[in-house]
Coordinates of C-alpha atoms and ligand atoms in Angstrom, one line a residue:
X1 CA -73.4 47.2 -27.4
X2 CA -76.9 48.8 -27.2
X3 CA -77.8 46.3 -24.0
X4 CA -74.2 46.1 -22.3
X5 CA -75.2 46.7 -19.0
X6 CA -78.0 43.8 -19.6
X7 CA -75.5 41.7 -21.3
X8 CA -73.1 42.4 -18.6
X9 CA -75.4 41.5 -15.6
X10 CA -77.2 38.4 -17.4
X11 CA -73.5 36.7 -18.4
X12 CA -72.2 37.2 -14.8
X13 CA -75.2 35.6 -13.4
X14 CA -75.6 32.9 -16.1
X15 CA -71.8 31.7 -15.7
X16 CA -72.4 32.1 -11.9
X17 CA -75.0 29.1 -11.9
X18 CA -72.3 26.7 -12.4
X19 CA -71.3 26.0 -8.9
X20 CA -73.3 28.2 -7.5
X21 CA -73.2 28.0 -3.3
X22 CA -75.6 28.9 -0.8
X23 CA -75.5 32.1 0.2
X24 CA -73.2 33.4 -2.9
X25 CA -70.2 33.2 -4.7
X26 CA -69.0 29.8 -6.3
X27 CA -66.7 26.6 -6.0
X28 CA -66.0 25.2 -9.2
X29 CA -62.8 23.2 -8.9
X30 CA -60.6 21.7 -11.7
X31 CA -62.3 19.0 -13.2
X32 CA -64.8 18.4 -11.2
X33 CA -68.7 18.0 -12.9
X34 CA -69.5 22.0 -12.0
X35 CA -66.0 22.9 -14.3
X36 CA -67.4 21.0 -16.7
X37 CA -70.6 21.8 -16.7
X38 CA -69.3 25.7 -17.2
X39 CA -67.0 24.6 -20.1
X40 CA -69.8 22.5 -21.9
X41 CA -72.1 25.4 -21.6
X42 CA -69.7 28.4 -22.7
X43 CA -68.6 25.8 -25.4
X44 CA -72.4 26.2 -26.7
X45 CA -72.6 29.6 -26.0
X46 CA -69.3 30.4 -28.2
X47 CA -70.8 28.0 -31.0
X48 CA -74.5 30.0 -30.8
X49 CA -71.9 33.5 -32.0
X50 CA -70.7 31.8 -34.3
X51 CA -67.8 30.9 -32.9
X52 CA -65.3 28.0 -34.0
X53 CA -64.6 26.2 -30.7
X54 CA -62.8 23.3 -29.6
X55 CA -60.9 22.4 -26.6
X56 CA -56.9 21.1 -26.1
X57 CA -56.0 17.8 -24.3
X58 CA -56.2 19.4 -21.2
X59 CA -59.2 21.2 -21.3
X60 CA -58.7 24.5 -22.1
X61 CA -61.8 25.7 -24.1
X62 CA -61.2 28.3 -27.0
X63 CA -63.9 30.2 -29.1
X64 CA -62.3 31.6 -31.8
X65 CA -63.4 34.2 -34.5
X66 CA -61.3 33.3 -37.7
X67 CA -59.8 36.5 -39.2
X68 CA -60.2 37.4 -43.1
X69 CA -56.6 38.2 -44.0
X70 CA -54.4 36.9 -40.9
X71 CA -56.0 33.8 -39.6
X72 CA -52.7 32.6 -38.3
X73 CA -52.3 35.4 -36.3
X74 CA -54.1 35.2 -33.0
X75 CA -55.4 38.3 -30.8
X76 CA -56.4 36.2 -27.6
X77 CA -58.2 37.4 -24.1
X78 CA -59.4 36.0 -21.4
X79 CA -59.0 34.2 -18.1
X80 CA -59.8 31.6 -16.0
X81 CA -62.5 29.1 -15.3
X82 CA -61.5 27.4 -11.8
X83 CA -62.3 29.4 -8.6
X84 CA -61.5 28.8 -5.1
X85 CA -63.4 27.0 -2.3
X86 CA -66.2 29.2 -1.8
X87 CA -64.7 31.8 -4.0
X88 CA -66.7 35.2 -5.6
X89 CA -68.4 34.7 -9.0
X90 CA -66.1 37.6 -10.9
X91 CA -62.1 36.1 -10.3
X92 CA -61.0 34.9 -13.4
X93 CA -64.9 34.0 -14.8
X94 CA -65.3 37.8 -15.6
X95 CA -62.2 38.0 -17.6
X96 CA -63.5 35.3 -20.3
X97 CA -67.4 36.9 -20.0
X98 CA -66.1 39.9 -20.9
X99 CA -64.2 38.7 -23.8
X100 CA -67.0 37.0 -25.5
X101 CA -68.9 39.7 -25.0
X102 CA -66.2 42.4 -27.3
X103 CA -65.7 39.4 -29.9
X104 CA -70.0 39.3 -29.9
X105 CA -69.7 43.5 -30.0
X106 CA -67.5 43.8 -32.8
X107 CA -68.6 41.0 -34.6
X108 CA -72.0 43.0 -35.3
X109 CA -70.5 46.3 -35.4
X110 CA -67.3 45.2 -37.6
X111 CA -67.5 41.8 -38.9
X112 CA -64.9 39.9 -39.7
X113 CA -61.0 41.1 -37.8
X114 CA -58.2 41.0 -40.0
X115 CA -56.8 38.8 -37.5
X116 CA -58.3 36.0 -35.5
X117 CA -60.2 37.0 -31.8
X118 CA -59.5 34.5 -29.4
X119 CA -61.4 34.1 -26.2
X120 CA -59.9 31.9 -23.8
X121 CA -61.6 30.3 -21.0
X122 CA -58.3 28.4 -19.0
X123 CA -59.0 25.3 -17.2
X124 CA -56.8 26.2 -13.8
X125 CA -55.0 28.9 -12.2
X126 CA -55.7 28.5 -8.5
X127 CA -54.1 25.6 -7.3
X128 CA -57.5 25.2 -4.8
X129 CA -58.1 21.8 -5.5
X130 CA -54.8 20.2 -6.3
X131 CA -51.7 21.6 -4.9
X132 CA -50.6 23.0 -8.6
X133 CA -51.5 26.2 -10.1
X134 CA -51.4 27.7 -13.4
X135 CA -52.3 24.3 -15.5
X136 CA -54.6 25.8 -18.0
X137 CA -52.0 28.6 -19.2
X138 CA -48.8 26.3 -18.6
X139 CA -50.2 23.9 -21.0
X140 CA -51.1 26.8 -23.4
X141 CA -47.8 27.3 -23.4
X142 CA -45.9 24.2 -23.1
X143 CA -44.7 24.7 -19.6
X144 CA -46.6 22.1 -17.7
X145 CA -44.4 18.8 -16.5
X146 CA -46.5 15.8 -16.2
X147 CA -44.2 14.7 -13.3
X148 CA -45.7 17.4 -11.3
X149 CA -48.7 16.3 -11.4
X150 CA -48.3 12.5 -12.0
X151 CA -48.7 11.7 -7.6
X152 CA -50.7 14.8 -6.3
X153 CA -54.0 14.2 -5.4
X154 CA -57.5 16.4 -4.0
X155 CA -58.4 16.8 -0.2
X156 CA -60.4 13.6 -0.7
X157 CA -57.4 11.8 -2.2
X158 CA -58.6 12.0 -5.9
X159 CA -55.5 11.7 -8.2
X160 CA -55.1 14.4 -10.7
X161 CA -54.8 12.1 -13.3
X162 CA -57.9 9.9 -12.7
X163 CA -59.9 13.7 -12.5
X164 CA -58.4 14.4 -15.6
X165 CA -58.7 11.5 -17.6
X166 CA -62.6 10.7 -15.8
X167 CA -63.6 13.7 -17.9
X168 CA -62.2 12.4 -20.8
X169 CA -59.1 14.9 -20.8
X170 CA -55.4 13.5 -21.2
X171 CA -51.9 14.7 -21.0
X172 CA -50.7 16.8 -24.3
X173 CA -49.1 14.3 -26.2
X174 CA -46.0 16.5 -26.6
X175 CA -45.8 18.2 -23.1
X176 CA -43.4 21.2 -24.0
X177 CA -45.2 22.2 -27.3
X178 CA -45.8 25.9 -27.6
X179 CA -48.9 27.7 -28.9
X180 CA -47.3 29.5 -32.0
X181 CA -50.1 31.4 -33.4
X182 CA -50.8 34.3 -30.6
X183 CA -49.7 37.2 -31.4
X184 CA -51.4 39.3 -28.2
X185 CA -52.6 38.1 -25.2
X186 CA -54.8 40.8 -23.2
X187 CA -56.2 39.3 -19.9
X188 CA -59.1 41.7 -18.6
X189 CA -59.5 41.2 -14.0
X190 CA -61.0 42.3 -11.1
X191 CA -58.4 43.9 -8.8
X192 CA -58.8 41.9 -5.8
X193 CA -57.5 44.7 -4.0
X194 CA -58.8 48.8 -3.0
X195 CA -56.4 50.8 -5.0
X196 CA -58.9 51.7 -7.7
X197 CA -62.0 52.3 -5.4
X198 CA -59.9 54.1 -3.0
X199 CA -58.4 56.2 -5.5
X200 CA -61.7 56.5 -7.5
X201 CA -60.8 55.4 -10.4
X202 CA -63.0 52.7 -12.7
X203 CA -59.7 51.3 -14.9
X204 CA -56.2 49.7 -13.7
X205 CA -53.7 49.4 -16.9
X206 CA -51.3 46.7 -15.6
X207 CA -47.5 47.5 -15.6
X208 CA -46.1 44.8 -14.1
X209 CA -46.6 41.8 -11.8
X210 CA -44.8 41.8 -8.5
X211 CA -42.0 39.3 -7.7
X212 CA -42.3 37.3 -4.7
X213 CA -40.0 35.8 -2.3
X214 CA -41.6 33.3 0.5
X215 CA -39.6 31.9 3.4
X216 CA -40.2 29.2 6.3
X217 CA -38.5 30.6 9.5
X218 CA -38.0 28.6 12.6
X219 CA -36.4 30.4 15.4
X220 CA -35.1 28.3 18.7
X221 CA -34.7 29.9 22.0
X222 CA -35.5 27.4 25.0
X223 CA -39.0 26.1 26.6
X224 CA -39.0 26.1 30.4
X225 CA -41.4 26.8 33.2
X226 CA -43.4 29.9 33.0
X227 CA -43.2 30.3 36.7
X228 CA -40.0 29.1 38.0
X229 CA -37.8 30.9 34.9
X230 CA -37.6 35.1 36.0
X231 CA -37.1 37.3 33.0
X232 CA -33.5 37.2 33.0
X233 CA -32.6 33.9 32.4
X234 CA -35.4 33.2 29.5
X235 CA -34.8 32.4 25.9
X236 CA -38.4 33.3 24.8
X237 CA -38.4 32.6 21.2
X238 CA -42.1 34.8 20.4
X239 CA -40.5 37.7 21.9
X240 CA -37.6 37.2 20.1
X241 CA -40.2 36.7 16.9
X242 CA -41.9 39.4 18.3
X243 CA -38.6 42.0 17.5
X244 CA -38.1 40.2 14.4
X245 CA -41.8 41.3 13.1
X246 CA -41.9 44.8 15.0
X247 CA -38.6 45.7 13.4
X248 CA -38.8 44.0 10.1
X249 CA -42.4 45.8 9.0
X250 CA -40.7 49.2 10.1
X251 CA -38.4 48.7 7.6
X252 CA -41.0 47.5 4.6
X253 CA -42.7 51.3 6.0
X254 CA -40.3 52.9 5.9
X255 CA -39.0 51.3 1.8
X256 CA -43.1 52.3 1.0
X257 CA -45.2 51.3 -1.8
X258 CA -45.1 48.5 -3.7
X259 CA -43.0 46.6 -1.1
X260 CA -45.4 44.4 1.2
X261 CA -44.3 42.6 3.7
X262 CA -46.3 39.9 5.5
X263 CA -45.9 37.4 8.5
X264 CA -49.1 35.4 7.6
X265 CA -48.5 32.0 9.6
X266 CA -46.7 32.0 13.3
X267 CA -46.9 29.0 15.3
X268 CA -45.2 28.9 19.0
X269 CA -44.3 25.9 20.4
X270 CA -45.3 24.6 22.5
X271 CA -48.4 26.8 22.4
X272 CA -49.0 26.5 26.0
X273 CA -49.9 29.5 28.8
X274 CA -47.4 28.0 31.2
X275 CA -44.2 27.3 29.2
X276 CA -42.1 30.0 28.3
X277 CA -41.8 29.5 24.5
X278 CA -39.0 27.9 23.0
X279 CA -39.7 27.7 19.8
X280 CA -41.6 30.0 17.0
X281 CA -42.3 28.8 13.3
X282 CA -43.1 31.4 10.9
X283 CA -43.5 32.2 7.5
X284 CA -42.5 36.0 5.7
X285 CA -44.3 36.8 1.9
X286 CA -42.3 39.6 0.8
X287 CA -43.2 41.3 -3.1
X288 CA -42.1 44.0 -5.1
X289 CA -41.8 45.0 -8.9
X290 CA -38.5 45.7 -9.1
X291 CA -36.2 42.4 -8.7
X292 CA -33.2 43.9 -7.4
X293 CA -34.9 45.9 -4.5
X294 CA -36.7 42.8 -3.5
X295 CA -33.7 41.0 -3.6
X296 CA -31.4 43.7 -1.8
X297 CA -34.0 44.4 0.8
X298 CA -34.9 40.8 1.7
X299 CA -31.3 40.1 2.2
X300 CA -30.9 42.8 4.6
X301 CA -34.2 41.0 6.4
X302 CA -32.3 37.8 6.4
X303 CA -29.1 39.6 8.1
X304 CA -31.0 41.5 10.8
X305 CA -33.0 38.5 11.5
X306 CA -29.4 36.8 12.2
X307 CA -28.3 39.7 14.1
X308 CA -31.5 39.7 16.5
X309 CA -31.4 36.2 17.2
X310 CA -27.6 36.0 17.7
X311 CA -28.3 39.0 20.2
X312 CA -31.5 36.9 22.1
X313 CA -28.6 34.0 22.5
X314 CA -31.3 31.9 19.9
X315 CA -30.6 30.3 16.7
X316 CA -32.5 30.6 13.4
X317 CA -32.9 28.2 10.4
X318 CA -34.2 30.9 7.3
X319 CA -35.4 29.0 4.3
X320 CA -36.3 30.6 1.1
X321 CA -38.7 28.4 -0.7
X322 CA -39.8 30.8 -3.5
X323 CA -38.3 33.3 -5.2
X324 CA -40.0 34.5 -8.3
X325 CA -39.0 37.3 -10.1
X326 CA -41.4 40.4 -11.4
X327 CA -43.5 39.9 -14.6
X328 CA -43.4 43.3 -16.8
X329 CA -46.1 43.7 -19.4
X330 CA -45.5 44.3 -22.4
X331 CA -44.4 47.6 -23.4
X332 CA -45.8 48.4 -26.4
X333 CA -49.2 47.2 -25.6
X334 CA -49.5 48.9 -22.4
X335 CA -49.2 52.0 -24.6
X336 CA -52.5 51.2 -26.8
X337 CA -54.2 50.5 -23.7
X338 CA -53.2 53.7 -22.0
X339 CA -54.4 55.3 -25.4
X340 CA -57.7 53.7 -25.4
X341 CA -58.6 55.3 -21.8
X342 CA -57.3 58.7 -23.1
X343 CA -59.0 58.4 -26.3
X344 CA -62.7 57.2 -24.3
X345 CA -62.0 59.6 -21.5
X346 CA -61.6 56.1 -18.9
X347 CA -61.0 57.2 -15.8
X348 CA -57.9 54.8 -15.0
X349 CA -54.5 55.0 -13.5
X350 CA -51.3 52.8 -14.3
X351 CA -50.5 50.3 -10.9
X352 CA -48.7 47.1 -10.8
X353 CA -50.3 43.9 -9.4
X354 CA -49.4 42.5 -5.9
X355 CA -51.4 39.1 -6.7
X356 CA -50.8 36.8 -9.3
X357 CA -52.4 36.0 -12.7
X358 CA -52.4 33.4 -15.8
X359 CA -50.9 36.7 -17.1
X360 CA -47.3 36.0 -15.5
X361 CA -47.5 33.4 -17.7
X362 CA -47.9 34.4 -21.1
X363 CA -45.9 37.9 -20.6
X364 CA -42.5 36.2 -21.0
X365 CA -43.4 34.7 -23.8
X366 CA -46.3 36.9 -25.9
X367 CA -46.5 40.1 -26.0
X368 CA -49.2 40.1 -22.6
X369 CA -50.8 43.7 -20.7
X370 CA -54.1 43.4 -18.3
X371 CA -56.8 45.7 -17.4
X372 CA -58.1 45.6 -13.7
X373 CA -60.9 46.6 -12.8
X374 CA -62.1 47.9 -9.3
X375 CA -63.4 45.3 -6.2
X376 CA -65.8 46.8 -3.9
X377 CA -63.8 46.7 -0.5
X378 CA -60.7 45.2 -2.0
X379 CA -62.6 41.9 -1.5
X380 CA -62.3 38.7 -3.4
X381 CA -61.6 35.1 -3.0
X382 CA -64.4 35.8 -0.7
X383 CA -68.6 35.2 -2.1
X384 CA -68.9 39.1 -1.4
X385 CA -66.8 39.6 -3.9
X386 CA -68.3 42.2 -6.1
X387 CA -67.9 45.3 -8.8
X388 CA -69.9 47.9 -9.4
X389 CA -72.0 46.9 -13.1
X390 CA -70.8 50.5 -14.2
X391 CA -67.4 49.3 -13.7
X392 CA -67.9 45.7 -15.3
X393 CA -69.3 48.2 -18.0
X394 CA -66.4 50.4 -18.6
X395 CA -63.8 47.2 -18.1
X396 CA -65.8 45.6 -21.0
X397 CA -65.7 48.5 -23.2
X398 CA -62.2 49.3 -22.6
X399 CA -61.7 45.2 -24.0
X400 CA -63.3 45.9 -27.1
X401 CA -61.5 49.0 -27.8
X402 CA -58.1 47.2 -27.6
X403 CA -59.5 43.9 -29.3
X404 CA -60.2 46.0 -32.1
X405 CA -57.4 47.9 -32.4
X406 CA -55.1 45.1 -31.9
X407 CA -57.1 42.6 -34.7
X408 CA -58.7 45.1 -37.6
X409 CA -56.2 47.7 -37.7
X410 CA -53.4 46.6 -39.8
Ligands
ZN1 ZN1 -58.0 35.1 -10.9

């Protein structure tokens, strides 16, 4: 741990080649040649620790560090591979450098774990190239259907499949088998937010992952001419829109933190500066951690939103398309991790995450927890997408710490 910051700058950079863009930051899609170029390489690098690697079906690549008295029992971390289009060179890629790195740390400092050190790098979580996410730790874990994925193809009409198999990847040959062997799963993340900066603080210990409900709204009033129609006898469907979003983010102010509420995607028709609008298509992205607020004040969004077309003389079609319920982390784990930061004085705070994570995944299943770590400016999926190397410093140490205590204490 002598040259940590060194290790930490050089690994960041190194894993950043693959897919490297101009001008900074990285696309490195699901199996496309820069993916595999960064799993071939990390495979190498895992094998020069001494590592024992392989990869499953899909193309999840692990490194694993065979324990002395528990080998079946596996303590695994890290994250994922994939990025977005033009993404930063930290989301998901820093998770799996920094667990390499701890396994490399203790391995010198403590030898061989009781129990075998995992490090994970997971083929998918994005869902940027094909419209799936999550296929790395859903495989992991036996949750993948090959029927969603069978007919979905890339922007330039690529089927998954053919990506897949042109790498030399396959389906699982038993879709729904389970990993048995891990015992912990600890995912280590950039925030991809400004709590932690803002708050000054170098360490997030994850609680809990928000819960998300996502509708497509389409309210009708009437189009008619902008000139001829006076005020009174309108049916203009963005002002009626207009009251729905005024009032509705009142209400997510007034309910506070964690509730966000967002009207990302608004499209009038028929989008023209003469014609009074008589239609308005948009979207609401609503997330909290606890499952019955979300639920309870979402409904009341949905009756209001009724009420205030009803009023406007409009009608509204509301259509929930996702409703996903709050992750919690594990308890237990949480604990040792809030422990850790006492015990090496970490400056860190306890928060929930608003975006998700390949740790959703594992937490309902494996005992899961997560460590974030701050983003300069809150920004990510973005090639400015940075952290301070005294921060990727402190998120690393705070890794090993809990890899240790989790695999060579009994
Ligand atoms: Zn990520």
């Amino acid at each position: 741990m002598k040259n940590i910051i060194q290790d930490v700058e050089s690994n960041v950079n190194w894993l950043g080649q693959f897919g490297a863009v101009t001008g900074g930051g990285v696309t490195r899609l699901l199996y496309s040649k820069e993916w595999f170029d960064a799993q071939q390489a990390l495979k190498q690098k895992f094998e020069d620790m001494g590592l024992e690697t392989s990869f499953d079906e899909v193309g999840n690549l692990s490194g694993r560090l065979v324990g002395s008295q528990y080998k079946d029992q596996v303590v695994m971390s890290g994250s994922h591979i994939d990025s977005v289009v033009n993404g930063g060179n930290l989301d998901g890629h820093f998770g799996i450098v920094a667990a390499y790195l701890a396994i490399q740390y203790l391995k010198e400092k403590h030898g061989t774990p009781l129990r075998t050190i995992e490090v994970i790098s997971l083929a998918e979580e994005e869902g940027s190239r094909f419209p799936y996410a999550f296929w790395g730790s859903k495989n992991v874990l036996g949750l993948a259907k090959r029927e969603d994925v069978l007919n979905i193809k890339d922007a330039a009409g690529i089927p998954f499949v053919d990506a897949m198999r042109n790498l030399g990847f396959d389906f699982k040959k038993d879709d729904g088998a389970s990993r048995k062997d891990i015992k912990a799963f600890v995912e280590l993340h950039i925030e991809q937010g400004c709590v932690l900066e803002k708050e000054g603080h170098t360490i997030g210990v994850v609680t809990s992952i928000v819960g998300q409900r996502r509708y497509n709204v389409t309210l009708k009033g009437e189009a008619n001419h902008a000139g001829t129609t006076p005020m009174g006898y309108r049916k203009d469907a963005v002002y009626g829109f207009s009251r729905i979003c005024t009032e509705s983010i009142a209400k997510a102010n007034a309910a506070g933190d964690p509730l966000v509420l967002t009207f990302g995607k608004v499209t009038p028709k028929p989008n023209t500066v003469n014609v009074v609008p008589g239609e308005v298509m948009f979207t609401i992205d609503c997330r909290h951690t606890d499952q019955a607020f979300l639920k309870s004040f979402t409904e009341r969004l949905e009756k209001d939103m009724q009420t205030i077309a009803s009023e406007m003389g409009m009608e509204i079609v509301i259509d929930r398309w996702m409703d996903e319920a709050p992750v919690p982390m594990d308890a237990h784990l949480v604990d040792t991790l809030k422990n850790i930061c006492d015990q090496e004085k970490l400056n860190y705070r306890l928060m929930h995450s608003g975006a998700g994570h390949d740790s959703q995944i594992f937490a309902p299943r494996i005992p899961t927890a997560m460590l974030f770590i701050p983003s300069i400016n809150g920004i990510s999926h973005n090639p400015a997408e940075k952290t301070h190397t005294e921060d990727l410093v402190e998120g690393v140490k705070a890794l090993t710490q809990a890899l240790y205590q989790l695999a060579y204490q009994n």
